Amino acid sequence: MGEFVRLEVEAGVGTIRLDRPPVNALNNQVQRELAEAAKEATERDDVRAVILYGGEKTFAGGADIKEMAAKSYVEINKFGAELQASLAALAELPKPTVAAVTGYALGGGLELAMTADRRVIGDNVKVGQPEIQLGIIPGAGGTQRLTRLVGPSKAKDIVYTGRFVKAEEALSIGLVDEVVAPDEVYSAAHKWAAQFANGPAVALKAAKAAIDGGQDLDLRNALKLETQLFTALWATEDQATGMQSFIENGPGKAEFTGK
């Protein structure tokens, strides 16, 4: 457990909780602790799904600008690589993930939210990539994950202007997946994550690997990847359990072990 980031686990759902008041700014230490939390969540068999959460008031306000401004070119090269690596550890977490976004997610905060498979936000939330207002560009996925979510034209508008995007627009362009009342954000995210607590963990891992990995391949090779992951599941207990349960009891009644 880190000073600013901790992994809390209950009934198969892990919550990676940011707690660096007042705005959960992503300084060097927070980045390292996020990567450590992602590693722990990956390795723990009792974690079947993960929620990224910044608390009731704010998800994350972005990078620590005072810390960044003081860095030399050599130092910012090292910082940028470490920042990308820490968020990649979350994006590559081989379990279903959901960001529960309250208050706002700006700059690095939005980039953090975009590492998740799903984003649930409050109806008063604002998101954006305001780095252009500092004379820089997003450096932790804001030009790449954003483009893959909303397309190049909308991504350019958001990045070029640095404007804040309100919840309704974020939902309409596919940047977020669910908008709820502010006090229901965590519970809505937990409801989505909890459905995987007793699911076929290896199959879920394979599904994520196929979808995410396929985006970087042409269709022919993406389909090959899918076939490899599909057939590999015949080595799991859950495949035998799921199919036998279907034959005997119909769909949706299998009790999986995650093996």
Short mmCIF file of C-alpha atoms in Angstrom, two decimals:
data_model
loop_
_atom_site.label_atom_id
_atom_site.label_comp_id
_atom_site.label_asym_id
_atom_site.label_seq_id
_atom_site.Cartn_x
_atom_site.Cartn_y
_atom_site.Cartn_z
CA MET A 1 0.00 0.00 0.00
CA GLY A 2 1.42 3.33 -1.08
CA GLU A 3 1.14 6.73 0.55
CA PHE A 4 -1.21 8.12 -2.10
CA VAL A 5 -2.54 5.03 -3.90
CA ARG A 6 -3.94 1.88 -2.35
CA LEU A 7 -5.67 -1.27 -3.53
CA GLU A 8 -8.78 -2.17 -1.55
CA VAL A 9 -10.34 -5.59 -2.23
CA GLU A 10 -13.79 -6.83 -1.33
CA ALA A 11 -15.77 -9.75 -2.77
CA GLY A 12 -13.66 -10.09 -5.90
CA VAL A 13 -13.61 -6.37 -6.78
CA GLY A 14 -10.46 -4.34 -6.31
CA THR A 15 -10.55 -0.56 -6.02
CA ILE A 16 -7.39 1.35 -6.89
CA ARG A 17 -7.97 4.45 -4.79
CA LEU A 18 -6.12 7.72 -5.35
CA ASP A 19 -5.84 9.83 -2.22
CA ARG A 20 -3.58 12.82 -2.69
CA PRO A 21 -5.55 15.93 -1.66
CA PRO A 22 -6.67 18.31 -2.86
CA VAL A 23 -6.94 17.16 -6.52
CA ASN A 24 -5.03 13.84 -6.77
CA ALA A 25 -2.32 15.42 -8.91
CA LEU A 26 -0.22 12.75 -10.63
CA ASN A 27 3.30 13.45 -9.43
CA ASN A 28 6.20 11.02 -9.73
CA GLN A 29 5.29 9.17 -6.56
CA VAL A 30 1.63 8.75 -7.53
CA GLN A 31 2.69 7.38 -10.91
CA ARG A 32 4.96 4.79 -9.29
CA GLU A 33 2.26 3.80 -6.82
CA LEU A 34 -0.33 3.43 -9.61
CA ALA A 35 1.99 1.02 -11.42
CA GLU A 36 2.57 -0.91 -8.19
CA ALA A 37 -1.18 -1.12 -7.54
CA ALA A 38 -1.76 -2.36 -11.09
CA LYS A 39 0.88 -5.05 -10.60
CA GLU A 40 -0.69 -6.15 -7.32
CA ALA A 41 -4.18 -6.25 -8.84
CA THR A 42 -2.84 -8.31 -11.74
CA GLU A 43 -1.16 -10.85 -9.51
CA ARG A 44 -3.91 -11.31 -6.92
CA ASP A 45 -6.30 -14.15 -7.71
CA ASP A 46 -8.93 -12.65 -5.40
CA VAL A 47 -9.17 -9.59 -7.67
CA ARG A 48 -11.41 -10.34 -10.65
CA ALA A 49 -12.27 -6.76 -11.70
CA VAL A 50 -10.86 -3.32 -10.87
CA ILE A 51 -12.30 0.14 -10.23
CA LEU A 52 -10.16 3.29 -10.60
CA TYR A 53 -11.45 5.88 -8.14
CA GLY A 54 -10.30 9.25 -6.87
CA GLY A 55 -12.87 9.73 -4.14
CA GLU A 56 -16.18 11.55 -3.86
CA LYS A 57 -14.90 15.01 -4.87
CA THR A 58 -12.32 14.64 -7.63
CA PHE A 59 -11.05 11.85 -9.84
CA ALA A 60 -7.74 13.48 -10.81
CA GLY A 61 -6.80 17.00 -11.79
CA GLY A 62 -3.85 16.06 -13.95
CA ALA A 63 -0.10 16.10 -13.55
CA ASP A 64 1.68 18.10 -10.86
CA ILE A 65 2.50 21.20 -12.91
CA LYS A 66 4.86 22.71 -10.33
CA GLU A 67 6.89 19.51 -10.35
CA MET A 68 6.90 19.34 -14.16
CA ALA A 69 7.80 23.00 -14.70
CA ALA A 70 11.03 22.62 -12.73
CA LYS A 71 12.34 19.73 -14.84
CA SER A 72 15.08 20.00 -17.43
CA TYR A 73 14.77 18.47 -20.90
CA VAL A 74 16.75 15.43 -19.77
CA GLU A 75 14.58 15.05 -16.67
CA ILE A 76 11.29 15.42 -18.57
CA ASN A 77 12.39 12.68 -20.99
CA LYS A 78 12.75 10.29 -18.07
CA PHE A 79 9.50 11.56 -16.51
CA GLY A 80 7.55 11.14 -19.75
CA ALA A 81 8.70 7.56 -20.21
CA GLU A 82 7.81 6.69 -16.62
CA LEU A 83 4.41 8.38 -16.93
CA GLN A 84 3.56 6.39 -20.05
CA ALA A 85 4.75 3.18 -18.39
CA SER A 86 2.65 3.71 -15.26
CA LEU A 87 -0.54 4.29 -17.23
CA ALA A 88 0.27 1.43 -19.59
CA ALA A 89 0.40 -0.87 -16.56
CA LEU A 90 -3.21 0.06 -15.84
CA ALA A 91 -4.33 -0.16 -19.47
CA GLU A 92 -2.77 -3.61 -19.77
CA LEU A 93 -4.22 -4.93 -16.52
CA PRO A 94 -5.66 -8.27 -17.71
CA LYS A 95 -9.00 -7.94 -15.94
CA PRO A 96 -12.14 -5.84 -16.54
CA THR A 97 -11.53 -2.26 -15.39
CA VAL A 98 -13.82 0.72 -14.90
CA ALA A 99 -13.06 4.33 -13.96
CA ALA A 100 -15.46 5.93 -11.48
CA VAL A 101 -15.07 9.63 -12.25
CA THR A 102 -16.27 12.37 -9.89
CA GLY A 103 -15.68 16.13 -10.05
CA TYR A 104 -13.37 16.37 -12.98
CA ALA A 105 -10.73 14.43 -14.91
CA LEU A 106 -8.39 16.81 -16.67
CA GLY A 107 -5.10 16.30 -18.45
CA GLY A 108 -3.41 13.32 -16.87
CA GLY A 109 -6.63 12.65 -14.98
CA LEU A 110 -8.54 12.02 -18.20
CA GLU A 111 -5.60 10.03 -19.54
CA LEU A 112 -5.80 7.88 -16.41
CA ALA A 113 -9.55 7.36 -16.88
CA MET A 114 -8.99 6.35 -20.51
CA THR A 115 -6.81 3.43 -19.44
CA ALA A 116 -9.95 1.71 -18.14
CA ASP A 117 -12.25 -0.49 -20.22
CA ARG A 118 -15.26 1.60 -19.18
CA ARG A 119 -15.88 5.08 -17.74
CA VAL A 120 -18.74 6.02 -15.42
CA ILE A 121 -19.03 9.72 -14.57
CA GLY A 122 -21.24 12.05 -12.57
CA ASP A 123 -23.59 14.32 -14.49
CA ASN A 124 -21.71 17.36 -13.15
CA VAL A 125 -18.28 16.11 -14.26
CA LYS A 126 -16.02 17.94 -16.70
CA VAL A 127 -13.23 16.24 -18.60
CA GLY A 128 -10.62 17.52 -21.00
CA GLN A 129 -7.04 17.75 -22.21
CA PRO A 130 -6.07 21.36 -21.40
CA GLU A 131 -2.32 20.85 -21.89
CA ILE A 132 -2.28 23.15 -24.95
CA GLN A 133 -2.97 26.04 -22.57
CA LEU A 134 0.43 25.34 -21.01
CA GLY A 135 2.18 25.32 -24.37
CA ILE A 136 2.49 21.54 -24.45
CA ILE A 137 0.47 18.53 -25.63
CA PRO A 138 -0.89 15.53 -23.72
CA GLY A 139 1.89 13.07 -22.96
CA ALA A 140 0.23 10.05 -21.34
CA GLY A 141 -2.23 8.85 -23.95
CA GLY A 142 -4.27 11.98 -24.58
CA THR A 143 -3.44 12.07 -28.28
CA GLN A 144 -3.68 8.31 -28.78
CA ARG A 145 -6.28 6.70 -26.50
CA LEU A 146 -8.57 9.70 -26.99
CA THR A 147 -8.35 9.35 -30.78
CA ARG A 148 -9.17 5.65 -30.57
CA LEU A 149 -12.24 6.41 -28.47
CA VAL A 150 -13.75 9.40 -30.29
CA GLY A 151 -12.01 9.55 -33.68
CA PRO A 152 -9.35 11.97 -34.96
CA SER A 153 -11.61 14.95 -35.69
CA LYS A 154 -13.17 15.14 -32.22
CA ALA A 155 -9.84 14.36 -30.57
CA LYS A 156 -8.19 17.25 -32.42
CA ASP A 157 -10.94 19.63 -31.33
CA ILE A 158 -10.54 18.63 -27.68
CA VAL A 159 -6.73 18.71 -27.75
CA TYR A 160 -6.33 21.85 -29.93
CA THR A 161 -8.73 23.95 -27.85
CA GLY A 162 -8.00 22.51 -24.42
CA ARG A 163 -11.67 23.06 -23.62
CA PHE A 164 -13.63 21.29 -20.90
CA VAL A 165 -16.13 18.69 -22.09
CA LYS A 166 -19.32 18.32 -20.08
CA ALA A 167 -20.85 14.96 -19.21
CA GLU A 168 -23.60 14.99 -21.84
CA GLU A 169 -21.19 15.65 -24.71
CA ALA A 170 -18.65 13.17 -23.36
CA LEU A 171 -21.34 10.49 -23.45
CA SER A 172 -22.58 11.43 -26.92
CA ILE A 173 -19.11 11.19 -28.51
CA GLY A 174 -18.21 7.91 -26.81
CA LEU A 175 -15.60 9.30 -24.44
CA VAL A 176 -17.55 7.92 -21.46
CA ASP A 177 -20.02 5.07 -21.20
CA GLU A 178 -22.44 5.96 -18.42
CA VAL A 179 -23.59 9.18 -16.73
CA VAL A 180 -25.24 9.03 -13.32
CA ALA A 181 -25.96 11.31 -10.37
CA PRO A 182 -22.75 12.43 -8.62
CA ASP A 183 -23.38 10.37 -5.49
CA GLU A 184 -24.05 7.23 -7.53
CA VAL A 185 -20.77 7.15 -9.47
CA TYR A 186 -18.92 4.59 -7.37
CA SER A 187 -21.94 2.34 -6.84
CA ALA A 188 -22.65 2.29 -10.60
CA ALA A 189 -19.03 1.43 -11.37
CA HIS A 190 -19.06 -1.24 -8.67
CA LYS A 191 -22.26 -2.76 -10.06
CA TRP A 192 -20.57 -3.18 -13.45
CA ALA A 193 -17.35 -4.60 -11.97
CA ALA A 194 -19.09 -6.95 -9.53
CA GLN A 195 -20.70 -8.97 -12.31
CA PHE A 196 -17.24 -10.39 -13.10
CA ALA A 197 -16.34 -11.33 -9.51
CA ASN A 198 -17.29 -14.97 -10.11
CA GLY A 199 -16.76 -15.00 -13.85
CA PRO A 200 -14.41 -17.04 -16.05
CA ALA A 201 -11.24 -15.07 -15.32
CA VAL A 202 -9.08 -16.64 -18.03
CA ALA A 203 -11.74 -16.11 -20.69
CA LEU A 204 -12.18 -12.49 -19.63
CA LYS A 205 -8.42 -12.00 -19.87
CA ALA A 206 -8.47 -13.53 -23.34
CA ALA A 207 -11.36 -11.32 -24.44
CA LYS A 208 -9.49 -8.20 -23.36
CA ALA A 209 -6.28 -9.37 -25.05
CA ALA A 210 -8.13 -10.08 -28.29
CA ILE A 211 -9.96 -6.75 -28.40
CA ASP A 212 -7.03 -4.56 -27.31
CA GLY A 213 -4.38 -6.49 -29.24
CA GLY A 214 -6.45 -6.64 -32.39
CA GLN A 215 -6.60 -2.85 -32.64
CA ASP A 216 -2.89 -2.77 -33.41
CA LEU A 217 -3.13 -5.38 -36.19
CA ASP A 218 -4.65 -5.63 -39.64
CA LEU A 219 -7.84 -7.72 -39.79
CA ARG A 220 -6.13 -10.86 -41.06
CA ASN A 221 -3.65 -10.99 -38.18
CA ALA A 222 -6.22 -9.81 -35.63
CA LEU A 223 -8.39 -12.79 -36.56
CA LYS A 224 -5.40 -15.08 -36.11
CA LEU A 225 -4.90 -13.63 -32.64
CA GLU A 226 -8.55 -14.25 -31.86
CA THR A 227 -8.31 -17.88 -32.98
CA GLN A 228 -5.22 -18.48 -30.85
CA LEU A 229 -6.86 -17.03 -27.75
CA PHE A 230 -10.15 -18.81 -28.44
CA THR A 231 -8.65 -22.28 -28.82
CA ALA A 232 -6.33 -21.83 -25.83
CA LEU A 233 -9.37 -21.67 -23.55
CA TRP A 234 -9.90 -25.41 -24.07
CA ALA A 235 -7.02 -25.82 -21.60
CA THR A 236 -9.07 -24.23 -18.81
CA GLU A 237 -11.40 -25.74 -16.23
CA ASP A 238 -13.92 -22.97 -16.83
CA GLN A 239 -14.41 -23.98 -20.47
CA ALA A 240 -15.33 -27.51 -19.47
CA THR A 241 -17.51 -26.27 -16.62
CA GLY A 242 -19.29 -23.66 -18.72
CA MET A 243 -20.12 -26.00 -21.59
CA GLN A 244 -21.22 -28.86 -19.37
CA SER A 245 -23.42 -26.51 -17.37
CA PHE A 246 -24.98 -25.22 -20.59
CA ILE A 247 -25.73 -28.74 -21.78
CA GLU A 248 -27.26 -29.78 -18.46
CA ASN A 249 -28.90 -26.58 -17.18
CA GLY A 250 -29.04 -24.05 -20.01
CA PRO A 251 -27.20 -20.72 -20.33
CA GLY A 252 -26.01 -18.44 -17.55
CA LYS A 253 -25.89 -20.94 -14.68
CA ALA A 254 -22.27 -22.06 -14.66
CA GLU A 255 -20.24 -21.66 -11.47
CA PHE A 256 -16.72 -20.76 -12.53
CA THR A 257 -13.52 -21.15 -10.55
CA GLY A 258 -11.43 -18.76 -12.64
CA LYS A 259 -9.03 -21.54 -13.66
#
